[in-house]
Structure formats: structure tokens, C-alpha cells
């Protein structure tokens, strides 16, 4: 039967929200590799980032999915490594990333790929933003990610309402490897019929199997494992001298991240909502305060924490404030955070990973139980504001309060 919207949304587009304590959020903490393990960064990640060890395999042995004891959920948590003799060695053109412009975890991976200069190294396929039924009419029917279908017929949401939506959605792709209908089909080609069919998903075209489907792992691999082929090999979003700051950031930032937004949206009691929205608002305000004093969250160096915050803020005004009742603050009315978003958005390659059309189509059209007729709110054009000038480069630890270029703009927005 079809999963409920709450279950599927928390499992797919925001895997952070379903991980057990010590899982996804701790992953970023441990990805700040200490200096004594920096020379073996991938080993450090295996030992410290993952809370389970990687299954050893022989060179000729196919990778098998790993079953967790809880609900027999299959995990794909192998790593691409720079060493030639690795189980999954870094190679140009070998790995294929299935991703979505709408999914925050996918968006992070796409941004890291762009910033590192791996566009010609790791190919991507962008899925259709609107979920459709897979194995419709069977006992294993689910909603999930599907591929673009240039020859398909317009369709409605999974409750047969709304739309009709184009099967050939601009910016999304057909499956170039197998001509599959859905991401679920890709999992099943790797022998996984029991898991939740999530993205991003990193596929090995040589072995014909899934390497990894955890966004934090994939972002780290793109940052660290392909430097031999990267146009920007010196860029490191997990600098060893930022480990303490990264730990601190995750501690106070987590209520604002996607799992905190979902706590607001999925609250079933007023008390639960009040707690979630209070914590989210506090984290939002603290982020603004911190970024008044420094260009990025850990100082004057861009890190993975900034990419995580950016993908949240990008969706905040147009989607989270509307759809998930996270409406105590707006980025457009917060000068520091608006300029911060402009700074990251204007980095080379980042804007190409940002599609508000995909984000809104996914969130407002994929959950028929929340938005019966899949009406997409017009919004106030957040992306249009990201191309405006900013002066974040002037903000340093010793240079407080200079970000004010958009103060007048935000005051004007407050009149809308």
C-alpha cells in the first residue's frame, strides 16, 4: 500500500529526519577529520563518519546490500576512494549520480560537485520533481521518484487530482543507463527490493551496482575522493582546523535544518508545534547573529555546514514557511541571511543547481493528502533577489556589522 505522506516525505527528501540519534547529524561532526587522520581521510570517514563498518569484499565479488536489524532496511554505505586498488576507485566517468533539484540532500551533493569542478567527472541524472506511483495496483505500490518521460502522457497527482502535470518536466532527464521508469527500478537492478528508494544515489557503471545513497557520504566523497580529476582540488569543505567549529555549528543549527522544519510541519499537537517552531526560530536568529560577524558559519572559510544551511534557506520562504508552518521568520526580511544566500548562490556553478520550479513542484504536488489539488503558490520571487549585489566579502571576524546593502530592500519587502 502507499505510504503516508509523513512517512514517505521524512524518509525520502529529508533522510536526516528519520535517522536514529547518533546518525546523520553526527556524520557531519565526524566528517571534520582530525589532523592525525587527515592523511587517510577516507579511512577516517569509514571509521568515524559511518556508525557501521563497511563490509569487506573481494575484488571479483559483487557488492551485496547490507540489512539493518531494524525493519530489515537495506543500507548502501560503500565509499569511492582515491586509491587505485580500492574496492571503488575514483575514476573519471565511472560513477553516475541520480539526484533531484528538489531534494535538499541531493541539492547538497550537486553543489559540492559543482564547486569542486567535477561536472565532467561524475555524470548526473535529474529526476522528475513530482512523485508518481510505482507498481501501481499491487501490494507493493509506493509513491516515489520517477524519470522524465518525453513520450509520456500528462498525469495527475497520486489521488488523481490536480495537474495535469507534464511527464517531460523542464530540467529533468530520462534514465540514460537503463531507460527505467523510476528510481525504484534502479534499486531493484541492484537487488534491493526491501528498502526505501531514496536519492541521491551513486551508481557504479562498471560493477553495475549502488555504491551509496546517503547524502552526507556522497557529499564527502565528492569533496575528497576525486581530487585527481577535479578542477578545484584544493577546495576542502571539511578542513581539519574547522572540526571544533563544525561540531558547535551542528549543535545549534540542527533545529533549523530540514528535520527541524519537518517537526513543525508534522506536529500533531499544538505543544509539539510550539516547541519545534520556538527552537527553529531561535536557530534562525542565531544564524543571523553569527553571520553578522563572519562571512561563513565557522569563520571566513566555506564549509559543508554552509552548504547545508544554504539549501534550507533557499527553500525557506517559498516552501517551508508556507507548507510546514515555519512562518515566524523570512529570509527576505533578514538582511544578513539574504546576503549570505546571495554570496553562496553566486559562487561559480551553484546557481545551476538551484531550481525553485522543481522544489515547489515537488513539495506542493507530491503529497495529495496535504494539498488535495496540488495548487502551487506563486510566491514573491525569492530567486530573483539572489542575483542582487552583496558585500559578504567585507565581513570578517574583526569586521562586524557591515552587511547592510539590502536593509532598505528588506524594509520595502515588509510592506508587501
CSV table of C-alpha atoms in Angstrom, one decimal:
chain,number,residue,atom,x,y,z
A,1,UNK,CA,0.0,0.0,0.0
A,2,UNK,CA,1.0,3.6,-0.4
A,3,UNK,CA,3.0,5.1,2.5
A,4,UNK,CA,1.5,8.1,4.3
A,5,UNK,CA,2.8,11.5,3.2
A,6,UNK,CA,4.6,12.0,6.5
A,7,UNK,CA,6.4,8.6,6.3
A,8,UNK,CA,7.5,9.0,2.7
A,9,UNK,CA,8.5,12.6,3.0
A,10,UNK,CA,10.6,12.1,6.0
A,11,UNK,CA,12.2,9.0,4.5
A,12,UNK,CA,12.9,10.3,1.1
A,13,UNK,CA,13.5,14.0,0.6
A,14,UNK,CA,14.8,14.6,4.2
A,15,UNK,CA,16.5,11.4,5.3
A,16,UNK,CA,18.1,13.5,8.2
A,17,UNK,CA,14.7,13.5,9.9
A,18,UNK,CA,14.4,9.7,10.2
A,19,UNK,CA,17.9,8.8,11.3
A,20,UNK,CA,18.5,7.4,14.8
A,21,UNK,CA,20.3,9.5,17.3
A,22,UNK,CA,24.0,9.5,16.5
A,23,UNK,CA,23.3,9.1,12.8
A,24,UNK,CA,23.0,11.8,10.2
A,25,UNK,CA,23.8,14.8,12.3
A,26,UNK,CA,26.7,13.2,14.0
A,27,UNK,CA,28.0,12.4,10.5
A,28,UNK,CA,28.9,16.0,9.8
A,29,UNK,CA,30.6,16.3,13.2
A,30,UNK,CA,32.8,13.3,12.5
A,31,UNK,CA,33.5,14.4,8.9
A,32,UNK,CA,35.6,17.2,10.4
A,33,UNK,CA,38.7,15.0,10.2
A,34,UNK,CA,41.2,15.5,13.0
A,35,UNK,CA,44.8,16.2,12.0
A,36,UNK,CA,46.1,12.7,12.9
A,37,UNK,CA,43.9,11.1,10.4
A,38,UNK,CA,44.0,13.6,7.6
A,39,UNK,CA,46.4,11.6,5.6
A,40,UNK,CA,43.9,8.8,5.5
A,41,UNK,CA,40.8,10.8,5.2
A,42,UNK,CA,38.6,8.1,3.6
A,43,UNK,CA,39.6,5.6,6.3
A,44,UNK,CA,38.7,8.2,8.9
A,45,UNK,CA,35.3,8.7,7.4
A,46,UNK,CA,34.7,4.9,7.2
A,47,UNK,CA,35.7,4.5,10.9
A,48,UNK,CA,34.1,7.7,12.3
A,49,UNK,CA,31.5,9.0,10.0
A,50,UNK,CA,29.7,5.7,9.4
A,51,UNK,CA,28.4,4.1,12.5
A,52,UNK,CA,28.7,0.7,10.9
A,53,UNK,CA,31.8,-0.7,9.2
A,54,UNK,CA,32.0,-1.2,5.5
A,55,UNK,CA,31.5,-4.8,4.5
A,56,UNK,CA,34.8,-6.2,3.1
A,57,UNK,CA,34.6,-7.7,-0.3
A,58,UNK,CA,36.9,-9.4,-2.7
A,59,UNK,CA,37.8,-7.8,-6.0
A,60,UNK,CA,35.6,-10.1,-8.0
A,61,UNK,CA,32.8,-10.3,-5.5
A,62,UNK,CA,29.7,-8.2,-6.2
A,63,UNK,CA,28.7,-5.8,-3.5
A,64,UNK,CA,25.7,-7.0,-1.6
A,65,UNK,CA,23.3,-4.7,0.2
A,66,UNK,CA,23.5,-4.7,3.9
A,67,UNK,CA,20.5,-5.4,6.1
A,68,UNK,CA,20.0,-3.5,9.3
A,69,UNK,CA,18.3,-5.4,12.1
A,70,UNK,CA,15.6,-2.7,12.4
A,71,UNK,CA,12.9,-3.4,9.9
A,72,UNK,CA,15.4,-5.3,7.7
A,73,UNK,CA,16.2,-2.0,6.0
A,74,UNK,CA,18.9,-2.3,3.4
A,75,UNK,CA,21.8,0.2,3.5
A,76,UNK,CA,24.2,1.1,0.8
A,77,UNK,CA,27.2,2.7,2.5
A,78,UNK,CA,30.3,1.9,0.5
A,79,UNK,CA,32.9,4.6,-0.4
A,80,UNK,CA,34.7,5.7,-3.5
A,81,UNK,CA,38.3,6.2,-2.6
A,82,UNK,CA,41.3,7.8,-4.4
A,83,UNK,CA,43.5,4.7,-4.2
A,84,UNK,CA,43.8,2.7,-7.4
A,85,UNK,CA,43.4,-0.6,-5.5
A,86,UNK,CA,40.3,0.4,-3.7
A,87,UNK,CA,37.0,-1.5,-3.9
A,88,UNK,CA,35.5,1.5,-5.7
A,89,UNK,CA,38.5,3.6,-7.0
A,90,UNK,CA,37.9,7.1,-8.2
A,91,UNK,CA,37.7,7.2,-12.0
A,92,UNK,CA,36.5,9.8,-14.4
A,93,UNK,CA,33.2,8.8,-15.9
A,94,UNK,CA,32.7,5.6,-13.9
A,95,UNK,CA,30.1,6.8,-11.4
A,96,UNK,CA,26.7,8.2,-12.1
A,97,UNK,CA,24.7,10.4,-9.6
A,98,UNK,CA,20.9,10.2,-9.6
A,99,UNK,CA,19.6,13.3,-7.9
A,100,UNK,CA,16.8,15.8,-7.7
A,101,UNK,CA,16.9,19.6,-7.7
A,102,UNK,CA,14.1,19.5,-5.2
A,103,UNK,CA,15.6,17.2,-2.5
A,104,UNK,CA,17.8,19.1,0.0
A,105,UNK,CA,20.2,16.2,0.3
A,106,UNK,CA,20.6,15.9,-3.4
A,107,UNK,CA,21.0,19.6,-3.7
A,108,UNK,CA,24.0,19.5,-1.3
A,109,UNK,CA,25.6,16.8,-3.4
A,110,UNK,CA,25.0,18.8,-6.6
A,111,UNK,CA,26.5,21.9,-5.1
A,112,UNK,CA,29.7,20.1,-3.9
A,113,UNK,CA,30.0,18.5,-7.4
A,114,UNK,CA,29.8,22.0,-8.9
A,115,UNK,CA,32.2,23.7,-6.5
A,116,UNK,CA,34.8,21.0,-6.8
A,117,UNK,CA,34.7,21.2,-10.6
A,118,UNK,CA,33.5,17.6,-11.2
A,119,UNK,CA,30.9,18.3,-13.9
A,120,UNK,CA,32.9,16.3,-16.4
A,121,UNK,CA,33.9,13.6,-13.9
A,122,UNK,CA,30.7,12.4,-12.3
A,123,UNK,CA,27.7,12.4,-14.6
A,124,UNK,CA,24.2,13.1,-13.2
A,125,UNK,CA,20.6,12.4,-14.0
A,126,UNK,CA,17.9,14.8,-12.5
A,127,UNK,CA,14.7,13.0,-11.8
A,128,UNK,CA,11.1,14.4,-12.3
A,129,UNK,CA,10.2,16.6,-9.3
A,130,UNK,CA,6.7,15.2,-8.8
A,131,UNK,CA,6.3,11.7,-7.2
A,132,UNK,CA,4.3,9.1,-9.0
A,133,UNK,CA,3.0,5.7,-8.1
A,134,UNK,CA,5.3,2.7,-8.7
A,135,UNK,CA,3.9,-0.8,-9.1
A,136,UNK,CA,0.5,0.8,-9.1
A,137,UNK,CA,-2.3,-1.5,-8.1
A,138,UNK,CA,-0.1,-4.1,-6.4
A,139,UNK,CA,0.6,-4.9,-2.8
A,140,UNK,CA,4.0,-3.2,-3.1
A,141,UNK,CA,2.6,0.1,-4.5
A,142,UNK,CA,4.5,3.2,-3.4
A,143,UNK,CA,5.0,6.8,-4.3
A,144,UNK,CA,8.4,7.8,-5.4
A,145,UNK,CA,10.8,9.5,-7.7
A,146,UNK,CA,10.4,8.8,-11.4
A,147,UNK,CA,12.3,9.8,-14.5
A,148,UNK,CA,11.4,12.2,-17.2
A,149,UNK,CA,9.3,10.7,-20.0
A,150,UNK,CA,9.4,12.7,-23.2
A,151,UNK,CA,6.8,10.4,-24.8
A,152,UNK,CA,4.6,10.1,-21.8
A,153,UNK,CA,1.1,11.4,-21.1
A,154,UNK,CA,0.2,14.2,-18.8
A,155,UNK,CA,-0.7,12.9,-15.3
A,156,UNK,CA,-2.4,14.0,-12.1
A,157,UNK,CA,-1.3,13.6,-8.5
A,158,UNK,CA,-1.4,10.2,-6.8
A,159,UNK,CA,-5.0,10.9,-5.7
A,160,UNK,CA,-5.9,11.5,-9.4
A,161,UNK,CA,-6.4,15.2,-8.8
A,162,UNK,CA,-4.6,18.4,-9.7
A,163,UNK,CA,-2.5,19.0,-12.8
A,164,UNK,CA,-2.3,17.7,-15.3
A,165,UNK,CA,1.5,17.7,-15.0
A,166,UNK,CA,3.9,17.3,-17.8
A,167,UNK,CA,5.8,14.0,-18.0
A,168,UNK,CA,8.6,15.9,-19.6
A,169,UNK,CA,9.4,18.4,-16.9
A,170,UNK,CA,11.9,21.0,-17.9
A,171,UNK,CA,15.3,20.4,-16.3
A,172,UNK,CA,14.7,16.7,-15.6
A,173,UNK,CA,16.1,13.7,-17.5
A,174,UNK,CA,15.1,10.3,-18.7
A,175,UNK,CA,17.2,7.4,-17.3
A,176,UNK,CA,20.3,7.2,-19.6
A,177,UNK,CA,21.5,3.9,-18.3
A,178,UNK,CA,18.5,1.6,-18.3
A,179,UNK,CA,15.6,3.6,-19.6
A,180,UNK,CA,13.9,2.9,-16.3
A,181,UNK,CA,10.6,4.4,-15.2
A,182,UNK,CA,11.5,5.1,-11.6
A,183,UNK,CA,14.4,5.2,-9.1
A,184,UNK,CA,12.8,2.2,-7.5
A,185,UNK,CA,13.7,0.3,-10.7
A,186,UNK,CA,17.4,1.3,-10.2
A,187,UNK,CA,17.4,-0.1,-6.7
A,188,UNK,CA,15.8,-3.4,-7.9
A,189,UNK,CA,18.5,-3.8,-10.5
A,190,UNK,CA,21.0,-3.9,-7.6
A,191,UNK,CA,18.9,-6.5,-5.8
A,192,UNK,CA,17.2,-4.1,-3.4
A,193,UNK,CA,13.5,-4.6,-3.2
A,194,UNK,CA,13.1,-4.0,0.6
A,195,UNK,CA,14.5,-0.6,1.1
A,196,UNK,CA,13.1,2.9,0.8
A,197,UNK,CA,14.0,4.1,-2.7
A,198,UNK,CA,15.8,7.3,-1.8
A,199,UNK,CA,18.0,9.8,-3.6
A,200,UNK,CA,20.7,10.9,-4.0
A,201,UNK,CA,22.1,7.6,-5.3
A,202,UNK,CA,25.6,7.0,-6.5
A,203,UNK,CA,25.8,4.2,-9.1
A,204,UNK,CA,28.9,2.4,-10.3
A,205,UNK,CA,28.6,1.8,-14.0
A,206,UNK,CA,31.5,-0.8,-14.0
A,207,UNK,CA,30.2,-3.0,-11.3
A,208,UNK,CA,26.6,-2.3,-12.1
A,209,UNK,CA,25.6,-1.6,-8.5
A,210,UNK,CA,24.8,1.1,-6.0
A,211,UNK,CA,27.7,2.5,-4.1
A,212,UNK,CA,26.0,4.8,-1.7
A,213,UNK,CA,22.6,6.5,-1.1
A,214,UNK,CA,23.4,8.6,1.9
A,215,UNK,CA,23.7,12.3,1.1
A,216,UNK,CA,26.4,13.1,3.7
A,217,UNK,CA,28.6,10.3,2.4
A,218,UNK,CA,28.1,11.3,-1.2
A,219,UNK,CA,28.9,15.0,-0.5
A,220,UNK,CA,32.1,13.9,1.4
A,221,UNK,CA,33.2,11.7,-1.4
A,222,UNK,CA,32.7,14.4,-4.0
A,223,UNK,CA,34.7,16.7,-1.8
A,224,UNK,CA,37.6,14.3,-1.0
A,225,UNK,CA,37.8,11.3,-3.3
A,226,UNK,CA,38.0,12.8,-6.8
A,227,UNK,CA,40.7,15.5,-6.4
A,228,UNK,CA,42.9,13.9,-9.0
A,229,UNK,CA,40.3,14.8,-11.6
A,230,UNK,CA,38.7,18.0,-10.0
A,231,UNK,CA,39.2,21.4,-11.4
A,232,UNK,CA,39.2,22.8,-7.9
A,233,UNK,CA,41.2,20.1,-5.9
A,234,UNK,CA,42.3,22.4,-3.2
A,235,UNK,CA,38.8,23.3,-2.1
A,236,UNK,CA,38.1,21.4,1.1
A,237,UNK,CA,34.7,21.8,2.7
A,238,UNK,CA,35.8,19.6,5.7
A,239,UNK,CA,39.0,21.3,6.8
A,240,UNK,CA,40.7,19.7,9.7
A,241,UNK,CA,41.2,23.0,11.5
A,242,UNK,CA,37.4,23.6,11.4
A,243,UNK,CA,36.4,20.4,13.3
A,244,UNK,CA,35.6,22.1,16.6
A,245,UNK,CA,33.6,24.9,14.9
A,246,UNK,CA,31.7,22.3,12.8
A,247,UNK,CA,30.7,20.4,15.9
A,248,UNK,CA,29.4,23.6,17.5
A,249,UNK,CA,27.5,24.6,14.4
A,250,UNK,CA,25.7,21.3,14.2
A,251,UNK,CA,24.7,21.5,17.8
A,252,UNK,CA,22.9,24.8,17.5
A,253,UNK,CA,21.9,24.7,13.8
A,254,UNK,CA,20.0,21.4,13.8
A,255,UNK,CA,16.5,22.8,14.7
A,256,UNK,CA,16.7,25.0,11.6
A,257,UNK,CA,17.7,22.2,9.2
A,258,UNK,CA,15.2,20.1,7.3
A,259,UNK,CA,14.4,17.8,10.2
A,260,UNK,CA,13.5,20.8,12.3
A,261,UNK,CA,11.3,22.1,9.6
A,262,UNK,CA,9.6,18.7,9.4
A,263,UNK,CA,9.0,18.8,13.1
A,264,UNK,CA,6.9,21.9,12.6
A,265,UNK,CA,5.1,20.5,9.6
A,266,UNK,CA,4.4,17.1,11.0
A,267,UNK,CA,3.4,18.2,14.5
A,268,UNK,CA,0.2,16.5,15.6
A,269,UNK,CA,-0.3,18.5,18.8
A,270,UNK,CA,-0.1,22.2,19.4
A,271,UNK,CA,2.5,21.8,22.2
A,272,UNK,CA,4.8,19.8,19.8
A,273,UNK,CA,4.5,22.5,17.1
A,274,UNK,CA,5.2,25.3,19.6
A,275,UNK,CA,8.3,23.6,20.8
A,276,UNK,CA,9.5,22.9,17.3
A,277,UNK,CA,8.8,26.4,16.0
A,278,UNK,CA,10.4,28.1,19.0
A,279,UNK,CA,13.6,26.1,18.5
A,280,UNK,CA,13.6,26.7,14.8
A,281,UNK,CA,13.2,30.5,15.3
A,282,UNK,CA,16.0,30.6,17.9
A,283,UNK,CA,18.3,28.8,15.5
A,284,UNK,CA,17.3,31.1,12.6
A,285,UNK,CA,18.1,34.2,14.7
A,286,UNK,CA,21.3,32.7,16.0
A,287,UNK,CA,22.5,32.0,12.4
A,288,UNK,CA,21.8,35.6,11.5
A,289,UNK,CA,23.7,36.9,14.5
A,290,UNK,CA,26.7,34.7,13.8
A,291,UNK,CA,26.8,35.7,10.2
A,292,UNK,CA,26.7,39.4,11.0
A,293,UNK,CA,30.2,38.9,12.3
A,294,UNK,CA,31.8,36.5,9.9
A,295,UNK,CA,31.3,35.5,6.3
A,296,UNK,CA,30.5,31.8,6.9
A,297,UNK,CA,29.3,29.7,9.7
A,298,UNK,CA,32.7,28.6,11.0
A,299,UNK,CA,34.6,31.8,10.2
A,300,UNK,CA,35.8,33.1,6.8
A,301,UNK,CA,36.0,29.7,5.1
A,302,UNK,CA,33.2,28.0,3.3
A,303,UNK,CA,32.4,24.5,4.8
A,304,UNK,CA,29.8,21.8,4.3
A,305,UNK,CA,27.8,23.4,7.1
A,306,UNK,CA,27.2,26.4,4.9
A,307,UNK,CA,26.0,24.2,2.0
A,308,UNK,CA,23.6,22.6,4.4
A,309,UNK,CA,22.2,25.9,5.6
A,310,UNK,CA,22.0,27.3,2.1
A,311,UNK,CA,19.8,24.5,0.8
A,312,UNK,CA,17.5,25.1,3.8
A,313,UNK,CA,17.3,28.9,3.4
A,314,UNK,CA,16.8,28.5,-0.4
A,315,UNK,CA,13.5,26.7,0.3
A,316,UNK,CA,12.6,28.5,3.4
A,317,UNK,CA,10.4,31.5,2.3
A,318,UNK,CA,8.7,29.8,-0.7
A,319,UNK,CA,8.1,26.4,0.8
A,320,UNK,CA,8.9,25.8,4.4
A,321,UNK,CA,7.2,29.0,5.7
A,322,UNK,CA,4.1,28.1,3.7
A,323,UNK,CA,3.8,24.3,3.7
A,324,UNK,CA,5.4,23.4,7.0
A,325,UNK,CA,4.1,26.4,9.1
A,326,UNK,CA,7.7,27.6,9.7
A,327,UNK,CA,6.5,31.1,9.4
A,328,UNK,CA,8.0,33.1,12.2
A,329,UNK,CA,10.8,34.4,10.0
A,330,UNK,CA,11.6,35.0,6.4
A,331,UNK,CA,15.0,35.2,4.7
A,332,UNK,CA,13.8,38.1,2.5
A,333,UNK,CA,13.2,40.1,5.7
A,334,UNK,CA,16.6,39.2,7.3
A,335,UNK,CA,19.3,41.2,5.6
A,336,UNK,CA,22.3,39.2,6.8
A,337,UNK,CA,20.8,35.8,5.7
A,338,UNK,CA,19.6,37.2,2.4
A,339,UNK,CA,23.1,38.5,1.6
A,340,UNK,CA,24.6,35.2,2.8
A,341,UNK,CA,22.4,33.3,0.4
A,342,UNK,CA,23.4,35.7,-2.4
A,343,UNK,CA,27.0,35.0,-1.7
A,344,UNK,CA,26.7,31.2,-2.0
A,345,UNK,CA,24.3,31.4,-4.9
A,346,UNK,CA,26.7,33.5,-6.9
A,347,UNK,CA,29.6,31.1,-6.4
A,348,UNK,CA,30.6,29.5,-9.7
A,349,UNK,CA,28.2,26.7,-10.7
A,350,UNK,CA,25.9,26.9,-7.7
A,351,UNK,CA,23.0,28.8,-9.4
A,352,UNK,CA,22.8,25.9,-12.0
A,353,UNK,CA,21.9,23.6,-9.1
A,354,UNK,CA,19.0,25.7,-7.9
A,355,UNK,CA,15.6,25.3,-9.3
A,356,UNK,CA,12.7,26.8,-7.4
A,357,UNK,CA,10.3,25.4,-10.0
A,358,UNK,CA,11.5,21.8,-9.2
A,359,UNK,CA,11.3,22.5,-5.4
A,360,UNK,CA,7.8,23.9,-5.5
A,361,UNK,CA,6.5,21.3,-7.9
A,362,UNK,CA,7.8,18.5,-5.7
A,363,UNK,CA,6.6,19.7,-2.3
A,364,UNK,CA,3.2,21.1,-3.4
A,365,UNK,CA,2.3,18.4,-5.9
A,366,UNK,CA,3.7,15.1,-4.4
A,367,UNK,CA,1.6,14.9,-1.3
A,368,UNK,CA,-2.1,14.8,-2.3
A,369,UNK,CA,-3.2,14.4,1.4
A,370,UNK,CA,-1.7,17.7,2.2
A,371,UNK,CA,-2.5,19.7,-0.9
A,372,UNK,CA,-5.6,18.0,-2.4
A,373,UNK,CA,-5.5,19.7,-5.8
A,374,UNK,CA,-1.7,20.3,-5.9
A,375,UNK,CA,-2.0,24.1,-6.2
A,376,UNK,CA,1.4,25.7,-6.3
A,377,UNK,CA,1.6,29.1,-4.5
A,378,UNK,CA,3.0,31.8,-6.8
A,379,UNK,CA,5.4,33.2,-4.1
A,380,UNK,CA,7.3,36.5,-4.2
A,381,UNK,CA,10.2,35.5,-6.4
A,382,UNK,CA,12.9,34.6,-3.9
A,383,UNK,CA,15.3,33.6,-6.6
A,384,UNK,CA,15.1,36.9,-8.3
A,385,UNK,CA,16.6,38.5,-5.2
A,386,UNK,CA,19.7,36.2,-5.3
A,387,UNK,CA,21.3,37.8,-8.3
A,388,UNK,CA,21.5,41.2,-6.5
A,389,UNK,CA,24.8,42.5,-5.2
A,390,UNK,CA,26.1,41.6,-1.8
A,391,UNK,CA,29.1,42.6,0.3
A,392,UNK,CA,29.7,39.5,2.2
A,393,UNK,CA,33.4,39.5,1.2
A,394,UNK,CA,33.8,42.6,3.5
A,395,UNK,CA,32.6,40.6,6.6
A,396,UNK,CA,35.4,39.2,8.7
A,397,UNK,CA,35.7,38.1,12.3
A,398,UNK,CA,37.1,41.6,13.1
A,399,UNK,CA,34.7,43.5,10.9
A,400,UNK,CA,31.2,43.4,12.4
A,401,UNK,CA,28.0,44.8,11.0
A,402,UNK,CA,29.0,45.7,7.5
A,403,UNK,CA,26.3,43.7,5.7
A,404,UNK,CA,23.6,46.2,5.1
A,405,UNK,CA,23.2,46.6,1.4
A,406,UNK,CA,19.8,45.0,1.4
A,407,UNK,CA,18.4,46.8,4.5
A,408,UNK,CA,16.2,49.1,2.5
A,409,UNK,CA,15.1,46.3,0.3
A,410,UNK,CA,14.0,44.2,3.2
A,411,UNK,CA,12.1,47.1,4.7
A,412,UNK,CA,10.3,47.5,1.4
A,413,UNK,CA,9.5,43.8,1.4
A,414,UNK,CA,8.0,44.1,4.8
A,415,UNK,CA,5.3,46.3,3.3
A,416,UNK,CA,4.1,43.5,1.0
